[in-house]
Every structure is written in structure tokens, then in C-alpha cells.
Steps between C-alpha positions, in 0.01 A plus 500: 500500500523729194864599579608137513336429164677798340831384647451149362407643159816714490714201593335297226575776250868506606534123477354501155808529275479713193619307202747666270469506125859488373411592143313827580533793733302362794374810690294314765800295594727803547232688695437212736870451549549872570216510756625185668849647525405850616200419726495127577318403821595819682190717497687772685701561183183642341588826678780539244256472215517871420877490470476192285245668268726806469797283420310308236371822348855631476614178331206523259590857410864405431392210282263724301783748440727221379230371268445848357873547448540166325191550288639833380855364424408176324345659187814710454725193513276312259499797264882519508529125436266525201700791360827306536345201325386717209848653469661157504262377232584794274877447558466131414315578180770746399776245567317237295478738206873574526581128523299429186682772306842380622419136414391594149819706454722210616324251276541731201871552580564126533324434174713765329825375663443128428694499166789686667510245786517211257786659307678593825458147643677356194785746546528422876515126428773559247695715744467236776618229266797710391581565871492127569730437205727779617509356855571154354785647294628689805516175698688332217729799472556502877589130506731545198668795672557294813626214287741733318614637836576152629695429180700820537575424867618151412720634219668730752508215756274698734321192636350669813309754288396230257360295790316804639348572159389139465338518845309810388389320181379207710291739712342637180421142401319450831299823451386385153365167625141634515513619136315309226772575241636148478759581231639790702521277808678235299744758360584637847537153650724378219719811532531449878578133445768581240695742715439304823667193353802703380544682832429195714748285309771767523444579869459134591829415333682782681331416831588132476861596426512706820343214696760265357774732622341472847494118460123497522320281601651395831434127494804398698582533870492847662876552465465497120282811519782727612556635148132586450478691825841670478632545147881534466661833427551407131123532440398816684217577258328162521244613757434833326436306177274263693298791636478678163386191310258399777331843482483490118339155511247629753388754237409211268268350763182659361564388141609157620169452686313607185676249278569208733216288631608356837479127551215414735384186675140380445220682683424194716797591720346841583833681519481860623566764232859615493683743267766373257859479619691813395708451185855532646423246773348271236833513316688429823276198556546351154810289580339364819177414318702315236683306771173412673337373181815309403524314830135458597315431177532224244698180555776639719604293802428799724135502388337227713159506663621364832752783551310830498742627762768523231339780303344662808836516675669623184263797472552588867874489449475731199287746696746495790812523281378808314326682788798715604587607145137594427472700822838675468521563126157474336268642767679841508442530123125436541486750786684759291246485214210524747379141465316339792618151403711281725777337297529194724125434502474542122786254458334253741159540335638409159679189633191391694303511174741231372410289804128548437530392138701196608242405768210544258671257262612243763200474733267322252770233459520414871151587619407139582829387645455574871866482592619725216214746542547525875874550456437775244259683733748476788783642290282777356394605851864508616587706192215745571600535864859595413387722212280708732707495818852535357451685172201717589272380219158672504172315548340711225732343238424171318623207709510122504188496719299623201604187311417274796161675530390384155187284547629153406835556673340646812250216542784251464700693758211482745459128440869424549518726806209314660642159409839565654345670805285193569801273459691718745210479746497121473872478570496748790214321677651154450839612629619356832569852625163635383372574852828602659600865525831587338565743784385285793831551680497880456245648741502854361442384143259218583231720655234377256616133530435464127540147362722463197214416262309823580806718466593332172145544372491873579843538340354330193213752492745787548713376211190478280416861592851611405463318168177664392510844666662660192232379259384796290123471556286472814281229343801267467607573857148419622518162326820422689338622821220252432763225469649601836156487664443158348833375637422638848164323498661175382764523774229571760311187388817292524567633851141416595542143374820452700333660802210251486750215511643652819165578669544230765830658601384860507777592743767322300796663330367467145155634586659806662731543200197501267334761720815715492509464122139614462559799727821596318340492155201708616732752666723539194201537266358772726838681485509467122154653475648836613775486239474770230520240223201303630308820575543594133375155402200548728418824319535325164277215619243755616495661156463161327212399727327834456513460122370143509223572757612183679446645848241717671541869565543424871789262428654753262483765771660261747786428257545866409525601866808277530343328802555168326798358312568270208576216744194541723331175395819300554569664837142433616527128418840474669376683810202265518730197479729652765206561734369145452840351577550718806153412626577130459821540702325699772223241521757221527688665784175600670380138499825398667457776759144390574613138543775612735254718697256220594641462851514877545128521419429258789703693754320543838472877483244508777722343767848635439686660795511877514812697416553581870515127580784444250858601558571544128257483210591238242362393162216251504639160413201433272589810291849377418408277201296778341770765544775262392309418182454871430866575565628218280273584207576871519874434499465251214295727275707808584798317350310371195277794404611845392443784747183642340333158474597400853353825632167420339524142629560580867234773501241261353605232750488744792147600405385137495674414829353810662144405405554133587628562852235764557208291378607145586692552826403829661128513409460126567624509864448674835792661681583557860758760596789254460371372165468853357850592621645179356330565164639852486849375592488229229391746239694819581825338616510199267268517197545866411883493528509227235402772250708781650783422259274600209341817639537743792156451657385141429207531742327723245457193280324314783243759598229252596734318741657818632169671576343183641792473745441864602136426584574171678778654711320814617492533878160426649408863558576607147321194361185578706510863390542401135213252531273772638601745224428242229170405660396865528602561139285206386197624697539858367561392142137536403470838672828648376655291218793738453620476860877424482558402860550124439746551213684769691530276805641213291742731322633624833590141584674452162217298343431608141445178306244322716140616486283553807327159482835317484622690807183410691556132414862523616393659828260210556790257446670637811453281807646734763195720568436595868197360674256793512220298656285520193 
């Protein structure tokens, strides 16, 4: 019909999409979109066409008004913009004209002033030169004035003021150091040097006289120091003179540092920077330095390479003898003048420098004599220990360890340390008492059952740590740590070799002693890894590896997290050896248990009398050899292994025995009611109690046996019910895989280890099912 054709045509028109031209105002597109939105397929909406036309007309009118408004305002804005542009152009032209005039005026003025500037520049240069000459003359005049002042003070015997003036002159010398006036610098320095020598000689002479009155230095026994610490009444001014002269000498410190170049050891020793010893203490040290050089240099009988303890002990005695006087009499003077110095430490530092010079001279002479070099190192380490612990010497000061850290000396030290350590290891392992514990008769002390060789070896490592822990640099400490790791690995290899010789007697005394030794070393190394000293070394090692790119970022992160330690590789190898040895022992005992259980495997579990038919339950006679073997070996190894090792041993053995009895005896037989009861009695009343001495609930280590006995000893009703539940669970598994009824039923009976299939097998091993007629 005609209506249908029109309808189809309209639908076709609607389906035809109007394409949109994005670059132009596309009127057809907007019209079609508007009609589609306002009318659509609803022909009834055509009734609102009048309203729509009115609305559109209103919108059109508003748009026309807006267009008219804009079209009338735009020309005005354009006109204003053009006017502003014209004004700006005129202003710019005016400014350019003014700039040209000003530039011409400036050029003319500069041209006119050029001769004046040249004449003025000559005058300014002359004035500046005269000012420099005047300043030069002022400096000379100032130095001459100070020099005259010092002379006047000395003529009136006013030494304190003369010393203060010299100190001021020395400060002026320091300020002039950046000047290029070499002659002026030379004049100032020579003037300072002239007066410094005069004042220093005078004050030194007076100071030494006071020290002589106090019988300084105190080189004799302590009782000879009484005069120095408590002057008699006839010399009441001795301490006031001491204080006065000490303070005056302190004022010469600046000039003394300018003129005196301190004696320094070669750079190869890498000594830390340290300030010069203050002048009065230098003077106090002079007699001791002379004594040291007299006795310990040249051809004196006291200067022998094999007796370093002589000069080391002498210095310690001097430090100790003078400590009280320095603290009681000299330190208050330093505190009074506001100095932060410690008199005792300054005194010690100066004497230690004598030791360092002596070591630097002696070490090359004995570097390749192992006995002499080793003796020297031992004595130096003893000296350092007392110096730090007794006399409070600071680690920031130069010390003997800086001399021992010099490359050639340090490498020799490492070599000798390794040589003597290996010799010690040879002797400790070849000793008759190598595998016997020193504390075997003391139960409380002998908990680890450590053989003598292992304890001696760890003591050796500890001594090495004490010897190198005060080395000044982390790199040197890391080299010693590498030596310790090498020694641990060497000792582990030696233990492994001895262990292989004892493999056939894996339950023997020596084999157990080796196992105790391995466990002890691994335990001690793990404890050391948490020590602050080794944690610091770990951090240093991390920094070295990061700089050398020797490890991956993952390994660096692992090290930085402190999850590992510097001994991790050694501990891992020792733990592996320990595990292998324990496994070998467990396997040995387990083979014996299996041999002893042969008769028990053949027990007639299907025809044993029920519990009701027996007056008293008793252990199966065929189980006695197996249980006796277990008991004997457990007692033997409990005595020979330390507690932690024995715990691992019996737990590993229990696991093997549990699986063996479960798989080879229980799963390989059928049980009547009497057989199941007898099995449970043998296990719960005889096997499990063997391990009750080592834990509270031994049955938890025999879960297979324990749960199998539960299943085999269920009463018939419970067994039938359980069998139905398991069968139903199997049938419903495909329909409802998450159904927990089988697991829940087993858990109610106390069965957690065995899976459903194992329980079904165990139920089928029961022979006491009722005859249901099926």
C-alpha cells in the first residue's frame, strides 16, 4: 500500500546518516541531527511543531540582535587600536630622536674629556703606587715598633709582655703569607726568628731550672717522685714559677710552629695529621728523648733487635711514672689558659712518636726473620693494648699499627700469621687429646661437647681478631678477615679428611667428636656475625664490592639488608658437612633397626589373641631386638653428641622409623582385633616412651604409626561408619569437590597426617569385619 511505501521511505531516510564536514559549518548535518533529536520516530510530536517554530524564531531573533551588537562594537575597537598604534609610533619616533641627540652629546663629551682622563689616570697610578709604598713602610714601621717593644720589655725583665708581643708579631707574619712582597716577608720572618730564639732560650733555661728543682724527669721508682708532687716548704714558689714559665712558653707556640719544621715519617706510613706538641711539654720531654736515643740507637747493648720489649716497656713506664704529676700540676695550667689539650695524652703522643721512629728503622732489618718479626709484632700488640686500656691513648692519634700497616710490613705480617696458624693447626690435630673435651667431666660447661682441637682453633681465630681489630683502615682489616676465612676453610677440609677415615665407624667417638667440632665452629661463627666489629667489616666489604662492581645489584641489596654475614659461605659449607655426617649416622642406626626388626615384620598379626583373652598385655617378643637397638644407640649418641646435634639426630631417626614401620609392617600386613591391639601396645607403651626423655609428646614424631593405630583399633561400629563416610565422600567428589565431610570425620578421630586413600587402605587391612551376608 501507499502508506507502507511512505513509511519505508521515511525509515530509509532516517537510517541514512548525514556525514559531517569537520572543516566547514555543515548545516545539513546540524539540521538532520536537530530533527532526529526533536521529532525522531514519534509522529505525535509533530503537534508541538508550532511551539518548536516559535522557539526557533525567538532564538533566531536573539542571535540577530547579538550579531548587530557585535557588528556595531567591533569597528570602534579596531578604531581605538589603530589610534593607540599611531600614538605609540609617534612616541617611539620622539624617543629615537632624543636618544640620537643624547648619544651625540656623550660622544662629544668623551672626546673632549679624553686628555683629562689620560692625565688623571697617570696621577691615580702614582697615588696608588705611593699608597703601596706607604703601606709597605707602615708594615716595616709596625714590625720595628714591635721589635723595639720586645727589646724594651726584655731590658726591664718583663718577659710575659715580651712573649705576648712576639705572639702578636707571629700572627702578623701569618697574615702576610699571601703577600707577594718577598723581601717584606723575609724581614718579618727574620725579626720573629731573632726574638723567638732569644725568648725561647731564656724561658727554656728558666723552665729547665724549675724542672730540675722538681727532680724532673721521674725515671726512678714511684717513691722518688715525692719531691716533684709535694715540694718542701723551703721552695714554696717552685710551682708558681712552673706555672708562670709554662704560660709564657705557651705564648711562643705560634712563632715556634712558624720557625720549626716538625720531624715526620715518610708518607708510606699514612699517619693521621696531628698538631705539634706544645713547646713547654716539648721541653719537658727533652731529657726523656735523649735517654731513649742514648739507650736504643747506635751500638748500645740495650739496642738489640730481638728485645723490642725493652724500649716498649721503658716508654710505658715513663708514661705511668709521669701521669700523676701531669694530671695534678700541668693539666690545671692548661685548663686555666683555656686550652683544650690533655697534658697526659700530649706527653704520651710525643713518646709514642719515638716508638714509631724506632719501629720504622728496625722493621726493615728483621722483616725476613720469622721469629724476630713475629716476636716484634707480639710485643707491639701488647704495648698497644696497655697504651689504650691503661693510659687512655686515642685511636685518632698516630700508633704502632700505622707502621705495621705499611705495605711490605703488612704483607709479611699476613704471611707469618698464616704460617704460624697452619703450624698450630697441625699440632692441635695431631695431639693425642685433639678429640677429647677439656671439660668432659664438668656437665654444665661441657654442653657443646667441644673437642680440644675445635676449641683451640676458635681461640686461635679469636686471638687473630684481637691482633688486627685496631688496624687503622678497613681495607687492612678485610685482608685479615680473608685470612680467617681461609683458615676456617682449611680446618673444615682437614676435618672432612679425618671424617672420611672414620666413615666406617660413623657412631664412634672420633666421628662424633668431629661432628661436634663442625657444629661448634658454625655456631661460633654465626654468633660472631652479629658482633659490631664484624658488622662494620660487612659494611666495608659492601662498599668495596660496590666500587669494584664484583657483585650484582641483587647481591648488593642482600648484603646491605644485613640478611647475610661475612661468614655466610663458611657457615653454609660447615652446615652442609654437619648435615651429611648426621645423615650418615642416622642411616647407620636405621640399618641396624631394620635388621633387628626382621622378625617383627613377620609377626602373625592376623591370628593374635584379643586383649580380652589376655590377662596383661605384654611387649611382642619379636619387637625386643628393634627397641633394644634403638635404646642403645640413642643412649650412646646422647652421651657423644652435643644437645642440639642429638636433637636433630633423634628427630631424623624418628621420622625414618615412623615411615618404615608404617610402610613395611603396618601396610604390608592384615590385622585382627588382637593384632591391632598388640601393635598399638608395642608402639604407644614401648616405642614412643623411648623418646619421651627428649620431648614431652613423642607420639607427635610418629604420626603415621599413631594415626594408623587409631584406624586399626576403631570399634567395628565406628569403623563401618567411617568407611561409609569415606565412600560417600569419594562418590560425591565429582559433584561437590569442596565437601569437607571426609576430612572432618578423620579430624574428629585425631587423624590429620594420613590422607583419605591411606585410611581406606588401612580399613581394608582390618580382618574383624562382621558378616553382613554380602
